[in-house]
Coordinates of C-alpha atoms and ligand atoms in Angstrom, one line a residue:
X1 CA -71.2 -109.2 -94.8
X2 CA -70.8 -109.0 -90.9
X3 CA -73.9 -107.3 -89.2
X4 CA -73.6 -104.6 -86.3
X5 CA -76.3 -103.6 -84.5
X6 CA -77.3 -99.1 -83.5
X7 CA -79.6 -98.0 -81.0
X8 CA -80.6 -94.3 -81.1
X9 CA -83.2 -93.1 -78.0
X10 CA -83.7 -89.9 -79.7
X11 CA -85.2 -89.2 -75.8
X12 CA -82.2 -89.1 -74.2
X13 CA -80.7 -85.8 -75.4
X14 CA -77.3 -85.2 -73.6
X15 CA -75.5 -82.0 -74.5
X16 CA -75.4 -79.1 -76.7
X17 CA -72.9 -79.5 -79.7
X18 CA -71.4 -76.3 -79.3
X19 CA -70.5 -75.3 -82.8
X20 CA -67.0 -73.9 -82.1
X21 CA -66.3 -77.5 -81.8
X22 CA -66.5 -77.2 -85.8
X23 CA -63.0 -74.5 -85.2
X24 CA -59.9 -73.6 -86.7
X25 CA -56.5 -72.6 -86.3
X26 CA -54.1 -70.2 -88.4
X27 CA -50.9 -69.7 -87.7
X28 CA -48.3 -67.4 -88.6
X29 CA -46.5 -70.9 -89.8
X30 CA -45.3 -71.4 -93.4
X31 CA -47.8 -71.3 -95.9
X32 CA -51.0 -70.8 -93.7
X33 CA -51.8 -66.9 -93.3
X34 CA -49.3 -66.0 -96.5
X35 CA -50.1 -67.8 -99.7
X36 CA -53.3 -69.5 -97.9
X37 CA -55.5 -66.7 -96.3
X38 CA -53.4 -63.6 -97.7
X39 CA -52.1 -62.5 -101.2
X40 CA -51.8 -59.0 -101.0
X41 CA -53.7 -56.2 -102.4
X42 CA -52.3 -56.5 -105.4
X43 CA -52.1 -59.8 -106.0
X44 CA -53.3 -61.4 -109.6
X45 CA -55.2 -64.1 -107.2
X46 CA -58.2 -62.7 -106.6
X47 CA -58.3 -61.3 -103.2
X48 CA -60.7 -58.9 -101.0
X49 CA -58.4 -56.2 -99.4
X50 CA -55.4 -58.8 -100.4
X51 CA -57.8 -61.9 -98.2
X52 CA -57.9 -64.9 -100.7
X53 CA -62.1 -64.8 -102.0
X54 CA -61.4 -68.6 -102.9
X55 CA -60.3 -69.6 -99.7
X56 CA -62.9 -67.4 -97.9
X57 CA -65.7 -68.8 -100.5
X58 CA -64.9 -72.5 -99.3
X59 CA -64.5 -71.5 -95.8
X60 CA -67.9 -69.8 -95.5
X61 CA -69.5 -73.4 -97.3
X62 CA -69.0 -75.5 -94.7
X63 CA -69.7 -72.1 -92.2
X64 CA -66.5 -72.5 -90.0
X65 CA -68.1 -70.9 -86.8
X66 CA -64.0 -69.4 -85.3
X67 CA -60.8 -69.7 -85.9
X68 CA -57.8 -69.3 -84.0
X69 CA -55.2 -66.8 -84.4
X70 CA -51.8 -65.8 -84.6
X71 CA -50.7 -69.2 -83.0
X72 CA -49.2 -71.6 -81.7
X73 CA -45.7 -71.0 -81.2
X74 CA -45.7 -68.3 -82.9
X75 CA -48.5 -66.6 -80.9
X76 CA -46.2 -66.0 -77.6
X77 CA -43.2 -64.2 -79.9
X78 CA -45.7 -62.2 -81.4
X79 CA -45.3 -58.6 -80.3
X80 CA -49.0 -57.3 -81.9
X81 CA -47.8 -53.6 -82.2
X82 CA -45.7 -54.5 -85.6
X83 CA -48.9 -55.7 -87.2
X84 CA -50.5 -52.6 -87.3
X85 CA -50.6 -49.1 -88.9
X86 CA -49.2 -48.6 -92.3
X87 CA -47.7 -51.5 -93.9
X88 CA -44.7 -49.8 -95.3
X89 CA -43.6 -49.2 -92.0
X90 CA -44.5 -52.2 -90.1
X91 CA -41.5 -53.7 -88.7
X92 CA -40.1 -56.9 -89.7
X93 CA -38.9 -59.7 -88.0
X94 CA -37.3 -63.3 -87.9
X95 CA -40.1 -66.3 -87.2
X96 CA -37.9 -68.0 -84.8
X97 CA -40.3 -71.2 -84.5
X98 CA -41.0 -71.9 -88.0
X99 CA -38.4 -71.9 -90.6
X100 CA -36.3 -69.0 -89.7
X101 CA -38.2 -66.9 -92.0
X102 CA -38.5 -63.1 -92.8
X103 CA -42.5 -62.0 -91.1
X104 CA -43.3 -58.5 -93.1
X105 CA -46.5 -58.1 -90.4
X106 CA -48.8 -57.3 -93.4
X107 CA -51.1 -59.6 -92.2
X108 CA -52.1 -58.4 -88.4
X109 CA -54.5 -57.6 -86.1
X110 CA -57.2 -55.3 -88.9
X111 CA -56.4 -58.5 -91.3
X112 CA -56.9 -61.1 -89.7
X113 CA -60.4 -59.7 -87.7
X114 CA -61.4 -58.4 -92.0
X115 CA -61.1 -62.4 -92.5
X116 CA -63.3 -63.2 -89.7
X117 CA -65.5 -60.5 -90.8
X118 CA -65.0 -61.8 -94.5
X119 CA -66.1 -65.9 -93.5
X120 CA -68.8 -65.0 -90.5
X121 CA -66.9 -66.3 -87.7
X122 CA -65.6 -65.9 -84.1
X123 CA -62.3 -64.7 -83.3
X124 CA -60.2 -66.4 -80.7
X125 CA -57.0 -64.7 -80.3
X126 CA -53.7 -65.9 -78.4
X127 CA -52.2 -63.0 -76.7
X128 CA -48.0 -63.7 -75.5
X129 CA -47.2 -64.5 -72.3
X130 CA -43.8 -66.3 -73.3
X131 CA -42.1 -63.3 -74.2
X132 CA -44.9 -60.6 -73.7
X133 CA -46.4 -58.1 -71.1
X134 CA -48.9 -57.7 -69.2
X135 CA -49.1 -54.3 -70.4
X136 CA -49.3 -55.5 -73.9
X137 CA -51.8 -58.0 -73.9
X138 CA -54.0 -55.8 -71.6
X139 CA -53.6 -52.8 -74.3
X140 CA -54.0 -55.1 -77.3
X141 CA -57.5 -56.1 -75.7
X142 CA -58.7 -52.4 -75.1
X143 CA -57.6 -51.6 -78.6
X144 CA -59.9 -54.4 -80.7
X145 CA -63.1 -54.1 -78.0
X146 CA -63.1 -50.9 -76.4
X147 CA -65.8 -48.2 -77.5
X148 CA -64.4 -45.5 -75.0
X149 CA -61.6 -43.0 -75.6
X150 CA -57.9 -44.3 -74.5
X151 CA -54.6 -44.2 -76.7
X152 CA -55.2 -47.5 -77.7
X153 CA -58.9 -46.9 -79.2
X154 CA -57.4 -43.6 -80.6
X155 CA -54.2 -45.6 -82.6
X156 CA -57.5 -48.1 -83.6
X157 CA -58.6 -45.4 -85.1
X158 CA -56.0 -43.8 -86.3
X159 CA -55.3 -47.2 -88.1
X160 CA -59.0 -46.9 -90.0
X161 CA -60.9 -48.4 -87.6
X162 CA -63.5 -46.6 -86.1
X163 CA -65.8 -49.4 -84.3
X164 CA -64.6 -52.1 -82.0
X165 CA -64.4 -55.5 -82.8
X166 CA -66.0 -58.3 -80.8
X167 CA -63.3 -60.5 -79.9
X168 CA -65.4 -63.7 -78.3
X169 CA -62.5 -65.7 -76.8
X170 CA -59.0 -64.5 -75.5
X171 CA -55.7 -67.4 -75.0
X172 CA -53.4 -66.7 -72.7
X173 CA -50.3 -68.1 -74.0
X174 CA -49.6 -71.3 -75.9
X175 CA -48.0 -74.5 -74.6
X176 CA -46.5 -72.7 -71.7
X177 CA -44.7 -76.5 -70.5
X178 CA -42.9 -75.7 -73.9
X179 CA -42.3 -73.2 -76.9
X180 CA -44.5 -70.9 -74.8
X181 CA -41.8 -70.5 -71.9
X182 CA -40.8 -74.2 -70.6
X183 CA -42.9 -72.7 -67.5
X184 CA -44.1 -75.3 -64.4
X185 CA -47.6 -75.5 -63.6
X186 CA -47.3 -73.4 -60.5
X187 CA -45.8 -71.0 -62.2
X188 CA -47.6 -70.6 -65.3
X189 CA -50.7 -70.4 -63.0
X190 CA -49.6 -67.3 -61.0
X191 CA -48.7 -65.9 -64.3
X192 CA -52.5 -66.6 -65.6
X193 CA -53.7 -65.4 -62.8
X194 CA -52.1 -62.1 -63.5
X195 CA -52.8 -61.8 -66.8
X196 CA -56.0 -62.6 -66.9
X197 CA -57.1 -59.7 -64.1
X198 CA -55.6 -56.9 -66.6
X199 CA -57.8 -58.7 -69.2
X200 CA -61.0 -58.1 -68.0
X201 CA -64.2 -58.9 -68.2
X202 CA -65.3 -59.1 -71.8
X203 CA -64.3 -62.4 -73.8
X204 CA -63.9 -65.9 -72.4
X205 CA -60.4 -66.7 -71.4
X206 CA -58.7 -69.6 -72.1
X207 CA -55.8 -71.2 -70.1
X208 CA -53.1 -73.0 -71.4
X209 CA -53.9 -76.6 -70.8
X210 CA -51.9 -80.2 -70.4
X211 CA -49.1 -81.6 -72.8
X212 CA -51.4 -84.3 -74.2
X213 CA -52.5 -86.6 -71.3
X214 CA -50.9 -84.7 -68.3
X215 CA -53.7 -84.4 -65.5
X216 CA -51.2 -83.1 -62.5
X217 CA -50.6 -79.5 -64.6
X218 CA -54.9 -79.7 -65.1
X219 CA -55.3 -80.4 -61.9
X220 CA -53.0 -77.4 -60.3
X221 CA -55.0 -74.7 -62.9
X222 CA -58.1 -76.1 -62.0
X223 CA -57.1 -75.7 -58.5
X224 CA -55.6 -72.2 -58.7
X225 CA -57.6 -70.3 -62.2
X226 CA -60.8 -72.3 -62.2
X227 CA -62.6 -70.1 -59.4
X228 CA -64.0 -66.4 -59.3
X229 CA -64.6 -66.5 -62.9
X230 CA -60.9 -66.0 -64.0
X231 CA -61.4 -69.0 -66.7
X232 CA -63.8 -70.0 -69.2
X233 CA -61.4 -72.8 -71.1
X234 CA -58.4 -75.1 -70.5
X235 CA -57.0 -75.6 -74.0
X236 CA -55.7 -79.0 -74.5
X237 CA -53.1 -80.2 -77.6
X238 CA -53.2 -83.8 -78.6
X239 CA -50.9 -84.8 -82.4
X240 CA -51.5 -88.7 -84.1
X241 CA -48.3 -89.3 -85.1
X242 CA -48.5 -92.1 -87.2
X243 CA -45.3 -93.7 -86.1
X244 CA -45.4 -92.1 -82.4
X245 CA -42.0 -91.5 -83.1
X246 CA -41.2 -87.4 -83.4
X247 CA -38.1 -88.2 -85.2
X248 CA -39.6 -89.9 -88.1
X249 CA -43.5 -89.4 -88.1
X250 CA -44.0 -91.2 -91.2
X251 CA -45.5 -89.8 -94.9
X252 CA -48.4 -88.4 -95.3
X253 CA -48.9 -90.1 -99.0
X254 CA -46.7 -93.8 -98.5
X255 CA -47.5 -95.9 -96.0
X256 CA -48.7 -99.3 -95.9
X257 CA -51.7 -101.2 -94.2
X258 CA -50.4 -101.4 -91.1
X259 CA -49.4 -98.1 -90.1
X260 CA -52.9 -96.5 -91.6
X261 CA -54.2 -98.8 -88.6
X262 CA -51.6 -97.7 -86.1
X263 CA -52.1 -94.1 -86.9
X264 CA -56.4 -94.7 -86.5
X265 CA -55.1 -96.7 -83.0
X266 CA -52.8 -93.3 -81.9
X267 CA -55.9 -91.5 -82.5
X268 CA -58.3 -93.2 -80.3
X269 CA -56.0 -92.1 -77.6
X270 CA -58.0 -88.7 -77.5
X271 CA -60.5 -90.7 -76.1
X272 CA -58.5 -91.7 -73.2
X273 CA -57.1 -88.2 -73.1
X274 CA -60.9 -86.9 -73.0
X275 CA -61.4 -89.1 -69.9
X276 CA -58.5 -88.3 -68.2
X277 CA -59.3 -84.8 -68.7
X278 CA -62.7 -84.5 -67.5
X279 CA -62.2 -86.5 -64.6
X280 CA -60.1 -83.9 -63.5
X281 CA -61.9 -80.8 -64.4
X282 CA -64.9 -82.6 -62.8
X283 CA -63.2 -82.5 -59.1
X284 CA -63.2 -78.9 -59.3
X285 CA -66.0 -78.0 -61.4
X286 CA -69.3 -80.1 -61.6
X287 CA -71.2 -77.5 -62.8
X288 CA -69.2 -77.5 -66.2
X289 CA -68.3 -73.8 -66.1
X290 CA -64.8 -74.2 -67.6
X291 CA -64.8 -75.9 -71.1
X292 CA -62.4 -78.3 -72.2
X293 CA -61.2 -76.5 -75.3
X294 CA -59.0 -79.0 -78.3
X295 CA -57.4 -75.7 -79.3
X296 CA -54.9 -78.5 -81.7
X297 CA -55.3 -81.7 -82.8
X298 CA -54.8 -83.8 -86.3
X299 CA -52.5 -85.6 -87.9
X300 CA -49.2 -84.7 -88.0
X301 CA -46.6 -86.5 -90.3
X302 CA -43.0 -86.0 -92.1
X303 CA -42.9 -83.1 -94.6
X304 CA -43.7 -83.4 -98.2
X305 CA -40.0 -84.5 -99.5
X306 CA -38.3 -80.9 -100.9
X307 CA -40.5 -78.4 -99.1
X308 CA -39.2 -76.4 -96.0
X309 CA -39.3 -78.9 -92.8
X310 CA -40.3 -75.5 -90.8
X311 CA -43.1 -75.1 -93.1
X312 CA -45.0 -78.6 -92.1
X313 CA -46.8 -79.0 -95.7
X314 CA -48.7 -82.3 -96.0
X315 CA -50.7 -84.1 -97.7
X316 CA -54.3 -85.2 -96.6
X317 CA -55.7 -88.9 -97.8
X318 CA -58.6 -90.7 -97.0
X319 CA -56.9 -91.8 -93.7
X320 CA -57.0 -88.3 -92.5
X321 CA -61.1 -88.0 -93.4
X322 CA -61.3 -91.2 -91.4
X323 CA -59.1 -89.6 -88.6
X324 CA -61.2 -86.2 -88.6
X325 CA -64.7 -88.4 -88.5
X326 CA -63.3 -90.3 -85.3
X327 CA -62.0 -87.2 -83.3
X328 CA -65.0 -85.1 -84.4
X329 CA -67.5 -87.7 -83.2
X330 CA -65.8 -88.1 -79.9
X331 CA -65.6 -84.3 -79.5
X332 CA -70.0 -84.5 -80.0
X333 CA -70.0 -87.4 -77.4
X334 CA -68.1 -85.0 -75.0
X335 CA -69.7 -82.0 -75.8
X336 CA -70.6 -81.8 -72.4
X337 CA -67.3 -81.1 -71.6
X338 CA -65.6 -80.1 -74.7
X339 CA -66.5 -76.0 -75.7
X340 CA -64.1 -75.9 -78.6
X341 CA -61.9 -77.4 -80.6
X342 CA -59.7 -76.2 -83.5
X343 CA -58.1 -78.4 -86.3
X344 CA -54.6 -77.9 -86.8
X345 CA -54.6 -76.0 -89.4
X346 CA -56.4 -74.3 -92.0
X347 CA -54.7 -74.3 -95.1
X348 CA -51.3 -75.6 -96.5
X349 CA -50.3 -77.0 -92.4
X350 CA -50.4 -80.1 -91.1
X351 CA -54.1 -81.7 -91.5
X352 CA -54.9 -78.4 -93.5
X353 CA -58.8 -78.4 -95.0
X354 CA -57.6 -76.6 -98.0
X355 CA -54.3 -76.9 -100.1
X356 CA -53.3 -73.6 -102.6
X357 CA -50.3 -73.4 -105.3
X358 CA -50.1 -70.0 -106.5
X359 CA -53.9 -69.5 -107.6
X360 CA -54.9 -73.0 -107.7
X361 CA -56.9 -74.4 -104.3
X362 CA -57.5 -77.7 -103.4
X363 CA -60.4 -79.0 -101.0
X364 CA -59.0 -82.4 -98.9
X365 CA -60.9 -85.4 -97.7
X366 CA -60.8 -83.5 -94.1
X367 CA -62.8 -80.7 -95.9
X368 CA -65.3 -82.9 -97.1
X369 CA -65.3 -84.6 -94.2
X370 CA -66.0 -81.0 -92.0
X371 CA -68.7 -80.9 -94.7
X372 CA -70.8 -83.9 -94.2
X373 CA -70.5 -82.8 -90.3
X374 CA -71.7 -79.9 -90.1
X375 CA -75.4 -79.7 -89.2
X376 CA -74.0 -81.0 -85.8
X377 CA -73.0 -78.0 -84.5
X378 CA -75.7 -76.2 -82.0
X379 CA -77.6 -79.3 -82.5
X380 CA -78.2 -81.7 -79.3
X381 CA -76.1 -84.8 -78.9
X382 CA -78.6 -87.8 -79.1
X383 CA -77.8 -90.6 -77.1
X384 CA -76.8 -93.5 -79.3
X385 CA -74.8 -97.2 -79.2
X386 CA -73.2 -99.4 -82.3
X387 CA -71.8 -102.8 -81.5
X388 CA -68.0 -102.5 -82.5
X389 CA -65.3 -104.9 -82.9
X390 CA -61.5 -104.2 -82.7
X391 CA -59.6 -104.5 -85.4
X392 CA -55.7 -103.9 -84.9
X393 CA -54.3 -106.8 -82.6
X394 CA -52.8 -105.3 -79.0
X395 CA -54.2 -102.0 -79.4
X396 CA -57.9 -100.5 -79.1
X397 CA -59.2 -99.5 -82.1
X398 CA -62.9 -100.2 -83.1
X399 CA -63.9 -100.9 -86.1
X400 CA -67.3 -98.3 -86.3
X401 CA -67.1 -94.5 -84.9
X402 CA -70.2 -92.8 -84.3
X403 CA -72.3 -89.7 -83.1
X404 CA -76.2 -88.4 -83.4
X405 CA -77.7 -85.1 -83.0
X406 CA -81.5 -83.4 -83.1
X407 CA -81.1 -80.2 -84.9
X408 CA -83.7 -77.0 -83.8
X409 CA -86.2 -78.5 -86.6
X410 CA -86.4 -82.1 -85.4
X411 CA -83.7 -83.7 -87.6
X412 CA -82.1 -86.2 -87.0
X413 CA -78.3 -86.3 -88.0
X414 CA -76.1 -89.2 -88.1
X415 CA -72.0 -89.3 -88.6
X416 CA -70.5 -92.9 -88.9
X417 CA -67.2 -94.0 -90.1
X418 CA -65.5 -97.7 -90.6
X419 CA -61.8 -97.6 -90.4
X420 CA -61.6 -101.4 -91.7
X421 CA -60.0 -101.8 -94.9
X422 CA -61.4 -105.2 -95.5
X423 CA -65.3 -105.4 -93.9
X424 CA -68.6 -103.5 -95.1
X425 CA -71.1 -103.6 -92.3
X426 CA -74.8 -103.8 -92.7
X427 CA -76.2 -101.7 -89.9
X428 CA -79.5 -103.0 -88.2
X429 CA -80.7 -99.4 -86.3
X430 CA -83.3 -99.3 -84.3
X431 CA -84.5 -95.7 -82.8
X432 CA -87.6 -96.3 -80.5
X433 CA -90.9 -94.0 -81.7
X434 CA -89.4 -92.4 -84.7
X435 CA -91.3 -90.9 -87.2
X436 CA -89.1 -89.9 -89.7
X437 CA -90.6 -90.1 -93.1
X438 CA -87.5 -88.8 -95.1
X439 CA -84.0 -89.6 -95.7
X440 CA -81.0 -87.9 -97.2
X441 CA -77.1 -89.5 -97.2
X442 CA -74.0 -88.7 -98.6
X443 CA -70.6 -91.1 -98.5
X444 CA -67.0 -90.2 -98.5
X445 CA -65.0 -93.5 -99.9
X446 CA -62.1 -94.2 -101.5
X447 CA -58.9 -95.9 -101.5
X448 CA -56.7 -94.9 -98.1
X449 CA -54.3 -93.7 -99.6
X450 CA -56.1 -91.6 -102.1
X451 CA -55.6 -87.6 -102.3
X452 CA -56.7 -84.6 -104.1
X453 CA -54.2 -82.6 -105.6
X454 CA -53.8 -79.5 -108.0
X455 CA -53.7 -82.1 -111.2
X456 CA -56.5 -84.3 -109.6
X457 CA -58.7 -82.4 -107.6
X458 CA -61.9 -84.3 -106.9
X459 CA -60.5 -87.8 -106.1
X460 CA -62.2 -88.0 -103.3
X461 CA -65.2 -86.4 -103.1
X462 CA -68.7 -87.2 -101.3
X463 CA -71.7 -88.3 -103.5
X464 CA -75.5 -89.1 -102.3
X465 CA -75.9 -92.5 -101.3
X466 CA -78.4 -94.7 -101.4
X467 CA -77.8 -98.0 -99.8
X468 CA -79.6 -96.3 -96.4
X469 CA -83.4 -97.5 -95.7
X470 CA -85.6 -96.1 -93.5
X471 CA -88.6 -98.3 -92.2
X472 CA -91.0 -96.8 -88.9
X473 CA -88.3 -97.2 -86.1
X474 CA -85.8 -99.2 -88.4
X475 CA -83.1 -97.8 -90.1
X476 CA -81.1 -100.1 -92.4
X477 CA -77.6 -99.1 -93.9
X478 CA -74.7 -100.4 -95.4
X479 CA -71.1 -99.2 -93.9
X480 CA -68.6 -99.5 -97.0
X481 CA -64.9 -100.4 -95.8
X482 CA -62.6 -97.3 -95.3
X483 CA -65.7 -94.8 -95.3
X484 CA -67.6 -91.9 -93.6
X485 CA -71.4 -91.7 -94.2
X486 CA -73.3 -88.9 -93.0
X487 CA -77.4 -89.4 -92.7
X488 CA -80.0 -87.4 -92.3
X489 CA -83.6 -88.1 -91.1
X490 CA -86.8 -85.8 -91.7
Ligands
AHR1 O1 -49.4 -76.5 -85.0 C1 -48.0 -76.5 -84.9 C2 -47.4 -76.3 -83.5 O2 -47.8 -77.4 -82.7 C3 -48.0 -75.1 -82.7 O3 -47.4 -73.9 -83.0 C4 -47.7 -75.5 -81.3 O4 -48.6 -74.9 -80.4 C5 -47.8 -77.0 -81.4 O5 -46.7 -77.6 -80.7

């Protein structure tokens, strides 16, 4: 078995792992918000004010810390007024973006902030600048967080809501190069500018960021939103697609060796991305007050064969909970950058944590994976180095993928992942004046290909493991092929 050798200077304590890092998105995109969050009040499922208590059970498990909201896309057709008052009389309307499908607006503004409520988390909510007003995103802001008298607090309400909501982060607009208004830089910027004044004071606003790897449209918001306080975020959007070919992504259940390791590759390219990003943001702010915000990323592959291409149902192997282990643990090495990100999405989209059918609910290797990860979040990033060696020909893609944090009580918490398919590593560590006198571990491993589905639902699933010795300063583990181990020290 090939040996690697870890270092861990538990000393060198870099950044704060924010714990929005550990964020979601919903979007008002197939079966996310309807089917996966809501059911209705009178649903047989059983529901909390028509919120799925299944979903909201396995969401408060792993203690999701925010989740994004109403999209996407979708977020910058979204007029918020037909999401509220009475449901028998909220309007409906055609979702243009995904599927071409009838939107009742049951599930709005007092839904989505009683889900929030429901799991414990932060709300970030994307108000429309594609198609919007200022107007309306200035009086969609007064009515969720304003405790004085206006129309808007009266129609809250009206509407059964007496108390404002804390709303902690504000988007303004989604993917303004595209969907959100095929806008320039330059102008997009003059338009944030505006919007963002009639916002106010109150939750952190994030700007919409680069198409993947674009640093000229960073670099003009930096130069004309990133003073005076006007913004607190630059979202960025980066998709794996297995094939990098939008036209045929590949499956999400059939592929063979070499495209599991050309998807890991395509995902490495966050890294790059990460740089790229920084660099930029640095020039204009060393002091780190705007945060690099991953408001989308996953995997993203072809439809499962018979369901609604608009709906962008997929299934989620082992591949995906090695995908999710390498982007999470380059989000913790960047965390001095990097304020937030949000996996795309939730439930029943894209590289969803959580799969339903009717009642039934499924938990995904990206679940578990979210899981094993998350005593990172508020905890330090610990400085720490693994030798690695490539293993796809022509392209960079290491082998190992690795991060380590110091929780509040001294803990030390490990994440490392092998993408090889065809090497275990034994893992000499070494982590100058430890102490440690206890250790815990759990493993996710399994085929690449494998899956949990409604017939098979713990497939893959994480167990304790013990193949992890601690010794003084040494710590000793084996790295199974195709695997994501999680460690903790005491
Ligand atoms: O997550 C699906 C879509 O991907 C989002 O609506 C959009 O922002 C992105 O292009």
């Amino acid at each position: 078995m090939a040996a690697l050798k870890m270092t861990i200077d538990k000393s060198n304590k870099i950044s704060k792992i924010n714990k929005e890092i550990y964020g979601h998105f919903a979007e008002h995109l197939g079966r996310c918000v309807y089917g996966g969050i809501y059911v209705g009040e009178d649903s047989p499922i059983p529901n909390v004010r028509g919120i799925r208590k299944d979903v909201v059970e396995a969401l408060k498990a792993i203690k999701i810390p925010v989740v994004r909201w109403p999209g996407g896309c979708f977020a910058d057709t979204y007029h918020w007024m037909d999401g509220v008052g009475p449901k028998e009389s909220r309007k409906k309307i055609v979702n243009t973006n995904w599927g071409g499908v009838t939107e009742d607006n049951s599930f709005g503004t007092h839904e989505f902030l009683d889900f929030c409520e429901q799991v414990g988390c932060e709300a970030y909510v994307s108000v429309n600048v594609g198609s919007g007003t200022v107007q309306e995103a200035k009086d969609w802001v007064e009515y969720m967080t304003s405790s004085n008298d206006s129309p808007m607090t009266a129609l809250r309400k009206q509407n059964g809501r007496e108390e404002p909501w804390k709303i902690k982060y504000i988007g303004i607009g989604n993917e303004n190069w595209g969907c959100g208004g095929s806008m320039t830089s330059e102008y997009y910027s003059d338009v944030y500018n505006q919007f963002q004044q009639f916002i106010g004071w109150g939750p952190q606003k994030i700007a919409c960021g680069p198409n993947s790897n674009d640093p000229a449209w960073t670099d003009k918001l930096m130069s004309k939103c990133g003073g005076w306080g006007r913004m607190q975020g630059l979202s960025l959007h980066y998709y794996t697609i297995p094939t990098s070919n939008w036209g045929k992504k590949g499956s999400s259940v059939e592929f063979d060796e070499d495209e599991y390791y050309k998807t890991l590759a395509n995902t490495w390219f966050m890294e790059r991305i990460i740089r790229d990003q920084k660099g930029v943001m640095q020039r204009y702010d060393d002091d780190k007050k705007v945060g690099l915000i991953v408001d989308e990323w996953g995997i993203w592959t072809d439809v499962i064969e018979g369901t609604n291409p608009g709906f962008l149902y997929q299934q989620n192997t082992m591949r995906d909970a090695i995908l999710a282990s390498i982007n999470l643990n380059l989000f913790n090495l960047n965390s001095d950058r990097i304020k937030m990100a949000n996996i795309a999405q939730m439930v029943n989209v894209l590289q969803a944590l959580i799969l339903t059918e009717g009642e039934s609910m499924v938990l995904t290797p990206t679940y578990h994976v979210f899981d094993m990860y998350k005593e990172h979040m508020d905890a330090m990033l610990v400085y720490s180095n693994i030798e690695n060696k490539n293993i796809y020909e022509g392209k960079y893609l290491p082998a190992v993928s690795q991060s380590v944090s110091e929780d509040e009580s001294g803990k030390l918490h490990i994440t490392v992942s092998n993408s090889s398919l065809d090497e275990d590593f034994d893992v000499d560590c070494v982590i100058p004046r430890a102490e440690y006198t206890t250790v815990k571990a759990r493993i996710l491993t399994s085929g690449y290909k494998d899956f949990n589905d409604f017939d098979h639902p713990e497939d893959v699933c994480p167990s304790d493991y013990s193949e992890v010795k601690l010794c003084g300063e040494k710590l000793c583990f084996t790295l199974p092929r195709c695997s994501v181990l999680s460690i903790e020290l005491g």
